[in-house]
Structures are given as C-alpha cells and as structure tokens.
Amino acid sequence: MSTEPDPRRWRALSVCLVAGFMSLLDVSIVNVALPSMQAGLGASAAQLSWVVSGYALTFGLVLVAAGRLGDDRGRRRMFLLGLGLFTLTSAAAGLAPTPEVLVAVRLLQGVAAGLLSPQVVGFIQDLFRGPERGTAFGMFGAVVGISTAVGPLLGGLLLAWTGDAGGWRWVFFVNIPIGVAALVFAARLLPADGVGRAARRPLDLPGAVLLGVGVVSLMLPLVLSERDPASAPWWLLAVSVAALAAFVAWERRAKRSHGHPLVDFALLRTRSYAAGATLGMTYFAGFTSIFFVLTLYLQNGLGYTPLQTGLAMTPFALGSAVTSALGGRLVSRFGQPMVVVGLAVVLLGLIATDVALAATAGDAAATGAAIAGTLLVAGAGGGLVVAPNQTLALAEIPPASGGTAAGVLQTGQRIGTAVGLSAVGAVFFGRLSATGDWASAISRGLMITVGLVAVALVLGVADLVAARRRGRTPAGAAHDPGPPSPTGGD
C-alpha cells in the first residue's frame, strides 16, 4: 500500500473548496434577496422564512448519514452526487414560478449541500498529513468565514446588476456555471473510490431516521422562532429529546449486535474531538448571529441597500481570509492556544463593534466606517478559530472515519447556528417590539453574540488548562492517525 501523497491533492482540494463555498454561500446570500422574492413572486413572510430555514434544516438533516456513506460507499461518488444535485436545484430554484415551488426546491437543495459538505472534510483527512493538513483546513476555514460574511455583498451586487423584481433568480443562477465547471474538474481530479477501501458496512437506516427526527425536531422550532418566538412549535423539543435518546439506545444496541452503528460513540470518547465539537457548536452560535442582526439593522434600521450592507460586512471576510490561511499553517506548532487567542480577539472585536454602533446610533453615513475596523478585528480572530479548531478536533480521527466525524461536527455547527439565531433573534425582535429603537435592538442582540463567544472562550481555556494538567501537548494537530488512503485516477 503506497503512502505517497497524491500529486493532484492541491488541485483536488481547490475543487472541493469551490463546491463547499457554493453550499455555504447559499446560507447567507439568500437573505438580501428576500425583498426581491417578495416583490417578484408575491411570497408571504412565512414562505420567505421557509426559503431560508428550509435549506438550513435539510442541510443539517443529512450530514451524518452522508458522511457515513462517504466513508463506506466512496467520497468521490457522494461528492459528485451532491454537487450535481446542488447544481440542478440551483437552476430549478432560479426558474421557480411560485413560492411553493421555490420552498420545495430549497429543501432539496439543502439535502444536496448536506451530501456534499462532509466529503470536503473527508477528502482533506484522506489526502493530507501533518502541517499540510493544517494548511488545507486553513483554506477550508477561510472558505467558511468568507462565504458567511461575503454572501450579502455578492447578493447585493447581483441585485444591483439585475434589478429588484427578478434579481433574486440570479442568486441561484450564478451557481450553475460554477457547479458545471466544478463537476468537470471533480471527475478528473478527485481520487477514485474503492482502492484499498474496506468492505461496505450496511447503512444503519433506523439510526439515520431516529437521528434525522431528533435533529429536525430540535432545529425546526429554533429556526422558526427567529422572528416570532411565540408561534414556534416548541413542543417539538420534547420529540427531539425522545428521538435522540432512542437514537443513542439504538446505536449502542447496533454496536453490540452487528458492530455497524451510524455513529460510533468512540468518536466522542476521543477528548480532542469531543472538545473541538463542543467549542465549534458554541462558537457557531455566536459567529453566524453577527451577520443576522447586522443585516437587519443596516438594511431595515438605517436604510442601507443590499450592496451597501454587504460592503459594510466585507472587512470581517477579509480579516478571516488572511488569518485562516495563517492559522492553518501554524496550528500544528501552537495548537489550542491559537484557538483561545482567536476567540479572545473575536470577543474584543464584537465588543468594539457594539461600542461603535452605540456611538453612531442612527447615523447611517458614519456607521459603516465606524464598524469597518472592529469587524476586521473580529474576522481576524475568527480565522484563528474555525480552521485550527477543526484541525485539532479531527487530528486523532482515522481517515476511514473522517466523513462520519465531519458529519457529526458539522451537524453540531448547524445546531449551534440555529440556537444562536433563535436566541439572538428573540432578544433583538423583543427589544425592537418593546421600544421601536433599532439601535437598542442591535445592542441587545450583539450582547447575546458576545455572551456566546465568551462561553466558547471559556470552553477553550478549560480544555487548554485540562490538557496541561494531564501533561498532554495541546497542539493535537501534530498527531498523525495513519497513512493516507491510497488514491488513483479513474
């Protein structure tokens, strides 16, 4: 079995990152196009909410099962399936004649993104080792940060170019040429499936169903509560608890009876993985909420256009892009302390943003300039969190389990995002309803994001202290769980 790295690994990574960027961009880019959808399709507020939340729900629904299928049935196969479906649903969404069709297509598009996303991390696990893996995760971390922050800017540019009434369609059409090109290059560059792969394990379908019910029942009331907490179906949380408890019991039984559970809970007994997953879920709760409340405040409170809103948040993306690449290269050297420093910088940047917004309350002309520097600082800190934390979390996970581990990790991130948006949205809209003051609402909303990032910082410090007490080197990325899987062309 050859342990030589695949000479095409960096080109293969570039294809994976382009596809990952598209799937993550579609979480944020759609927000600025909602008024255009309302004008062009006559969509109701509830339908617009489902255009956004439906994608997030089905994205999170299939991540774990998709990761497991990638591990067992082939990452390349699952990647091409997900990317092809994502490209087709992008075309269908852009052509949607009614709001109902658009919502249905967005649900399917979320499934496509969920099929695709764990394979990106799985390929990084397969193709890279040592410092190279950290660099690859750094590039992926930059994609995560940039796609989240730059979505409003790209959406604003498309709407400014195509007009409001039908401009929303181009938010989806823009994916088509990129998706087709990515499919062509993926077919040529991604390593073939099946070479050296272990025999297929049967898919744990009951486990997948129980986990899916648990995740959807947890996320649905959270995503529906962002604007109107009182109307959310909170009773589904009880269903979620029951389904997840049944999932745990079933997985333990499956492990004992045939040894092929959907999720091997030995993953969670790997301390670096459990700590990284918990920190990542908490950080994403605060990180993604920043853009939610800022978009609302800038567009609705200060009258910014979608393009102006996107430009105002671009500094975060720039800061994140620079430090993600740097953090990925240095994580094997500095380890967990880098994540802790990054969280502290994010926290300082968010506090400074809150102060800047308070100082320029109601002054649309001054606000964008006032928060440019503070968002740059927060983004720079964020770049030292996402990629290094993911590298450390997966450092001790064998490549053969990389897809499943990535699916669990990303499901936690999606749940964290839903929890954060629900909490921040409830506080933001509650304050706005009580006072009618947009400046007060954004300040209260940012306080919640600051609190969530502070919790992530406490978790990071606690793990760092615990590691040092045990005498474990916190730079877990230096650990190499094994040789890369052999790869080859078709």
XYZ file of C-alpha atoms in Angstrom:
490
model
C 0.000 0.000 0.000
C 1.613 3.261 -1.118
C 1.821 6.079 1.391
C 2.991 8.664 -1.131
C 0.723 11.720 -1.208
C -1.473 12.151 -4.246
C 0.294 14.624 -6.573
C -3.100 16.086 -7.516
C -4.148 16.728 -3.929
C -3.953 20.531 -4.043
C -5.910 20.727 -7.286
C -8.458 18.302 -5.873
C -8.706 20.483 -2.773
C -9.410 23.557 -4.897
C -12.401 21.785 -6.467
C -13.663 20.750 -3.033
C -13.336 24.300 -1.722
C -15.245 25.797 -4.655
C -18.104 23.359 -4.086
C -18.027 23.926 -0.332
C -18.063 27.680 -0.881
C -21.211 27.449 -3.009
C -23.083 25.332 -0.478
C -22.192 27.605 2.457
C -22.744 30.802 0.473
C -26.343 29.789 -0.146
C -26.966 30.024 3.604
C -26.258 33.779 3.657
C -26.632 35.137 0.127
C -30.373 34.489 0.017
C -31.119 36.810 2.954
C -30.533 40.017 0.993
C -32.693 38.724 -1.879
C -35.813 38.162 0.237
C -37.414 41.552 -0.603
C -36.823 40.802 -4.295
C -38.506 37.395 -3.901
C -41.428 39.033 -2.162
C -41.814 41.551 -4.982
C -41.246 39.106 -7.834
C -43.172 36.081 -6.555
C -45.613 37.622 -4.113
C -44.231 35.383 -1.374
C -45.619 35.704 2.142
C -43.446 36.261 5.202
C -43.913 32.614 6.196
C -42.862 31.399 2.748
C -39.783 33.639 2.794
C -38.869 32.223 6.179
C -39.044 28.710 4.757
C -36.834 29.677 1.806
C -34.102 30.415 4.349
C -34.844 27.957 7.151
C -35.830 25.012 4.940
C -32.358 24.953 3.395
C -30.724 25.026 6.829
C -32.984 22.249 8.110
C -32.373 19.720 5.354
C -28.683 20.670 5.213
C -28.328 19.634 8.854
C -30.629 16.629 8.460
C -28.411 14.523 6.198
C -24.865 15.467 7.280
C -24.120 12.450 9.478
C -25.635 9.864 7.130
C -23.872 11.498 4.165
C -20.558 11.396 5.990
C -21.013 7.715 6.773
C -21.962 6.962 3.151
C -18.842 8.787 2.004
C -16.703 6.687 4.342
C -18.261 3.416 3.180
C -19.526 3.884 -0.383
C -16.966 6.389 -1.652
C -16.368 10.097 -1.116
C -15.994 10.798 -4.814
C -19.347 9.211 -5.602
C -21.124 11.134 -2.853
C -19.360 14.384 -3.737
C -20.365 14.167 -7.399
C -23.934 13.232 -6.452
C -24.227 16.147 -4.046
C -22.612 18.647 -6.411
C -24.714 17.529 -9.373
C -27.923 17.748 -7.347
C -26.910 21.142 -5.965
C -26.316 22.494 -9.474
C -29.648 21.139 -10.744
C -31.588 22.540 -7.792
C -29.898 25.915 -8.265
C -31.315 26.002 -11.790
C -34.727 24.856 -10.560
C -34.768 27.480 -7.800
C -33.946 30.244 -10.254
C -36.775 29.091 -12.533
C -39.325 28.605 -9.736
C -42.710 30.002 -10.868
C -44.317 30.120 -7.415
C -43.207 30.480 -3.778
C -44.330 26.917 -3.065
C -42.061 25.509 -5.772
C -39.163 27.627 -4.532
C -39.564 26.332 -0.972
C -39.705 22.712 -2.177
C -36.589 23.155 -4.308
C -34.730 24.825 -1.438
C -35.483 21.815 0.767
C -33.940 19.546 -1.867
C -31.018 21.929 -2.333
C -30.286 21.661 1.386
C -30.120 17.870 1.030
C -27.622 18.315 -1.809
C -25.459 20.607 0.316
C -25.611 18.121 3.178
C -24.460 15.291 0.889
C -21.561 17.407 -0.322
C -20.217 19.084 2.783
C -18.832 16.129 4.824
C -16.967 14.861 1.771
C -14.867 18.046 1.652
C -13.560 17.425 5.171
C -13.235 13.709 4.428
C -11.038 14.411 1.400
C -8.814 16.690 3.494
C -8.463 13.871 6.025
C -7.632 11.396 3.251
C -5.258 13.461 1.148
C -3.211 15.467 3.642
C -0.989 14.761 6.624
C 0.907 16.774 9.230
C 1.394 20.503 8.532
C -0.169 20.112 5.079
C -3.440 19.053 6.679
C -3.426 22.181 8.830
C -2.829 24.302 5.738
C -5.688 22.575 3.912
C -8.031 23.086 6.860
C -6.872 26.701 6.974
C -8.015 27.154 3.397
C -11.313 25.477 4.237
C -11.684 27.734 7.279
C -11.175 30.748 5.034
C -13.963 29.440 2.800
C -16.289 29.090 5.813
C -15.578 32.612 7.044
C -15.643 34.288 3.644
C -18.783 32.516 2.408
C -20.695 33.536 5.525
C -19.558 37.161 5.518
C -19.434 37.860 1.784
C -22.877 36.441 0.953
C -24.654 39.777 1.498
C -22.073 41.546 -0.694
C -22.395 39.127 -3.608
C -26.166 39.117 -3.269
C -26.198 42.904 -3.227
C -24.019 43.080 -6.340
C -26.284 40.674 -8.219
C -29.411 42.584 -7.229
C -27.836 45.920 -8.176
C -26.916 44.486 -11.562
C -30.133 42.629 -12.399
C -32.781 44.738 -10.668
C -35.089 44.059 -7.754
C -38.085 42.325 -9.337
C -36.263 39.370 -10.894
C -32.831 39.833 -9.394
C -33.362 37.112 -6.811
C -33.280 34.491 -9.563
C -29.636 35.287 -10.298
C -28.715 34.485 -6.708
C -29.371 30.873 -7.770
C -28.416 31.040 -11.456
C -24.891 32.149 -10.569
C -24.259 28.662 -9.154
C -24.905 26.906 -12.475
C -21.715 27.662 -14.466
C -19.593 27.279 -11.328
C -21.253 23.974 -10.484
C -20.856 22.581 -14.010
C -17.172 23.550 -14.103
C -16.630 22.046 -10.656
C -18.274 18.791 -11.777
C -15.948 18.531 -14.771
C -12.822 19.128 -12.710
C -14.032 16.922 -9.857
C -14.475 13.992 -12.242
C -10.880 14.464 -13.408
C -9.087 15.315 -10.175
C -10.778 13.615 -7.235
C -9.264 10.275 -6.194
C -11.143 7.185 -7.258
C -13.322 5.288 -4.815
C -12.770 1.704 -3.828
C -8.986 1.421 -3.952
C -7.966 -0.090 -0.647
C -11.361 0.637 0.865
C -12.738 -1.765 3.435
C -15.800 -3.864 2.674
C -19.049 -1.958 2.736
C -20.856 -1.753 6.027
C -24.656 -1.788 5.911
C -26.191 1.648 6.434
C -27.882 1.893 9.817
C -31.216 3.098 8.435
C -33.159 3.073 11.751
C -30.347 5.072 13.334
C -30.373 7.545 10.447
C -34.145 8.014 10.767
C -34.018 8.495 14.549
C -31.161 10.981 14.270
C -32.949 12.833 11.473
C -36.151 13.135 13.510
C -34.144 14.310 16.515
C -32.183 16.937 14.574
C -35.185 18.306 12.665
C -37.359 18.391 15.801
C -34.619 20.340 17.556
C -33.826 22.766 14.741
C -37.343 23.453 13.426
C -38.692 25.399 16.424
C -35.373 27.216 16.717
C -35.256 28.434 13.121
C -38.963 29.340 13.135
C -38.549 31.343 16.336
C -36.037 33.827 14.919
C -38.731 36.424 14.225
C -41.729 35.196 16.205
C -40.809 33.006 19.209
C -44.411 32.783 20.416
C -45.592 30.953 17.287
C -42.757 28.395 17.133
C -43.712 24.730 17.729
C -41.710 24.364 20.940
C -43.419 21.055 21.729
C -41.143 19.515 19.108
C -38.247 19.842 21.564
C -39.823 17.011 23.573
C -39.968 14.928 20.383
C -36.301 15.745 19.788
C -35.262 14.601 23.257
C -37.183 11.338 22.851
C -35.823 10.686 19.350
C -32.216 11.427 20.324
C -32.495 9.228 23.422
C -33.866 6.432 21.235
C -31.027 7.056 18.762
C -28.380 6.641 21.478
C -30.021 3.435 22.728
C -30.334 2.042 19.201
C -26.724 2.879 18.313
C -25.443 1.089 21.404
C -27.560 -1.932 20.521
C -26.313 -1.828 16.911
C -22.722 -1.695 18.124
C -23.261 -4.783 20.286
C -25.292 -6.784 17.779
C -23.569 -6.261 14.420
C -20.893 -3.641 15.016
C -22.110 -1.173 12.368
C -23.811 1.795 14.061
C -24.368 5.006 12.130
C -22.173 6.833 14.664
C -19.579 5.030 16.734
C -19.668 6.814 20.087
C -15.984 6.007 20.496
C -15.604 9.237 18.497
C -16.908 11.199 21.466
C -14.514 9.421 23.805
C -11.662 10.982 21.844
C -11.121 14.033 24.025
C -9.760 16.337 21.324
C -12.737 15.547 19.084
C -15.372 15.987 21.802
C -13.799 19.247 22.991
C -13.480 20.611 19.450
C -17.062 19.676 18.549
C -18.442 21.370 21.676
C -16.387 24.514 21.185
C -17.275 24.671 17.486
C -21.006 24.340 18.160
C -20.866 27.146 20.730
C -18.746 29.423 18.548
C -21.020 28.986 15.534
C -23.979 30.002 17.705
C -22.367 33.417 18.159
C -20.419 33.721 14.909
C -23.295 33.345 12.443
C -25.648 35.508 14.519
C -23.436 38.556 13.959
C -24.433 38.815 10.310
C -28.095 38.153 11.030
C -28.557 41.134 13.348
C -26.195 43.427 11.438
C -28.057 42.813 8.177
C -31.383 43.622 9.837
C -30.033 46.760 11.481
C -28.208 48.147 8.453
C -30.964 47.440 5.895
C -34.120 47.963 7.933
C -32.864 50.299 10.628
C -30.531 52.556 8.648
C -31.898 52.093 5.129
C -28.785 50.570 3.576
C -29.158 48.877 0.209
C -28.205 45.185 -0.027
C -24.957 46.208 -1.719
C -24.103 48.747 0.989
C -24.871 46.145 3.649
C -22.564 43.637 2.006
C -19.769 46.189 1.697
C -20.117 47.100 5.376
C -19.538 43.478 6.400
C -16.721 42.759 3.951
C -13.948 43.640 6.476
C -14.910 40.580 8.526
C -14.410 38.366 5.477
C -11.065 39.983 4.683
C -9.750 39.523 8.210
C -10.953 35.935 8.307
C -9.398 35.081 4.938
C -5.932 36.281 5.951
C -5.766 34.657 9.365
C -7.456 31.388 8.335
C -4.610 30.653 5.946
C -2.061 31.669 8.578
C -3.763 29.710 11.352
C -3.953 26.574 9.237
C -0.196 26.612 8.677
C 0.667 27.307 12.318
C -1.847 25.154 14.200
C 0.455 22.118 14.341
C 3.012 24.353 16.042
C 0.849 26.275 18.502
C -2.268 24.105 18.870
C -5.095 25.002 21.243
C -3.560 28.299 22.479
C -4.086 29.677 18.975
C -7.822 28.928 19.179
C -8.038 30.600 22.593
C -6.249 33.713 21.301
C -8.565 33.792 18.280
C -11.672 33.613 20.469
C -10.357 36.443 22.652
C -9.762 38.597 19.562
C -13.274 37.858 18.242
C -14.689 38.839 21.625
C -12.785 42.134 21.659
C -13.855 42.866 18.075
C -17.531 42.269 18.861
C -17.427 44.418 21.991
C -15.759 47.187 19.972
C -18.442 46.797 17.276
C -21.167 47.243 19.889
C -19.440 50.388 21.187
C -19.030 51.762 17.646
C -22.698 51.147 16.819
C -23.781 52.872 20.026
C -21.566 55.863 19.238
C -23.051 56.243 15.742
C -26.651 55.262 16.574
C -28.997 56.409 13.825
C -26.192 57.921 11.716
C -26.208 55.855 8.541
C -23.265 57.670 6.977
C -20.965 57.156 9.960
C -21.914 53.607 10.908
C -20.241 51.733 8.054
C -16.905 53.462 8.591
C -17.130 53.066 12.372
C -17.554 49.288 12.275
C -15.106 48.556 9.450
C -12.098 48.295 11.748
C -13.901 46.444 14.517
C -15.299 43.840 12.118
C -11.828 43.430 10.604
C -10.511 42.610 14.087
C -13.374 40.186 14.790
C -12.844 38.484 11.428
C -9.110 38.185 12.050
C -9.866 36.440 15.318
C -12.422 34.183 13.663
C -9.833 32.960 11.187
C -7.792 31.646 14.107
C -10.774 29.688 15.443
C -12.646 27.752 12.746
C -9.823 26.038 10.845
C -7.449 25.413 13.785
C -10.285 24.052 15.931
C -11.394 21.707 13.157
C -7.816 20.544 12.590
C -7.353 19.800 16.286
C -10.760 18.129 16.590
C -10.026 15.691 13.752
C -6.324 15.174 14.496
C -6.828 11.798 16.193
C -9.630 10.550 13.927
C -8.591 7.876 11.387
C -9.149 8.931 7.754
C -11.515 5.975 7.251
C -13.926 7.616 9.726
C -13.309 11.164 8.502
C -16.657 11.598 6.759
C -18.738 10.431 9.715
C -16.682 12.556 12.107
C -17.093 15.561 9.826
C -20.845 14.958 9.587
C -21.234 14.928 13.367
C -19.016 18.010 13.687
C -20.953 19.944 11.048
C -24.310 18.868 12.454
C -23.218 20.396 15.749
C -22.318 23.592 13.910
C -25.735 23.711 12.233
C -27.459 23.149 15.591
C -25.294 25.835 17.174
C -26.223 28.212 14.385
C -29.931 27.524 14.904
C -29.663 28.010 18.678
C -27.730 31.252 18.257
C -30.085 32.720 15.672
C -33.083 31.800 17.810
C -31.656 33.385 20.959
C -30.322 36.496 19.238
C -33.469 36.890 17.134
C -35.734 36.612 20.169
C -33.784 39.287 22.050
C -33.419 41.548 19.004
C -37.064 41.484 17.946
C -38.276 41.540 21.537
C -36.370 44.749 22.190
C -37.439 46.241 18.866
C -41.086 45.430 19.573
C -40.892 46.936 23.054
C -39.059 50.159 22.163
C -39.172 50.623 18.398
C -35.496 51.576 18.689
C -33.247 49.822 16.167
C -30.062 50.981 17.898
C -31.189 49.495 21.198
C -32.222 46.256 19.466
C -28.856 45.769 17.745
C -27.038 46.448 21.007
C -29.063 43.814 22.867
C -28.634 41.331 20.030
C -24.870 41.830 19.958
C -24.735 41.299 23.717
C -26.041 37.778 23.155
C -23.450 37.091 20.440
C -20.742 38.388 22.785
C -22.031 36.076 25.511
C -21.998 33.034 23.222
C -18.450 33.721 22.028
C -17.428 34.252 25.664
C -18.789 30.789 26.515
C -16.730 29.331 23.654
C -13.674 31.134 25.040
C -14.267 29.653 28.494
C -14.541 26.172 26.945
C -11.291 26.709 25.063
C -9.441 27.890 28.164
C -10.837 24.992 30.207
C -9.649 22.445 27.633
C -6.235 24.107 27.491
C -5.865 24.025 31.280
C -7.072 20.415 31.468
C -4.630 19.363 28.748
C -1.709 20.940 30.542
C -2.676 19.346 33.839
C -2.665 15.947 32.162
C 0.643 16.729 30.522
C -0.887 16.410 27.035
C 0.540 18.631 24.314
C -2.382 20.817 23.190
C -1.033 21.004 19.650
C -3.044 17.951 18.718
C -2.657 18.572 15.022
C 0.817 17.116 15.198
C -0.703 13.682 15.743
C -0.959 11.545 12.637
C -3.556 8.764 12.892
C -2.198 6.813 9.992
C -1.059 6.848 6.388
C -3.244 8.383 3.738
C -5.610 6.183 1.864
C -4.168 5.151 -1.486
C -5.700 7.023 -4.359
C -5.766 6.834 -8.053
C -7.489 8.071 -11.123
C -10.440 6.552 -12.813
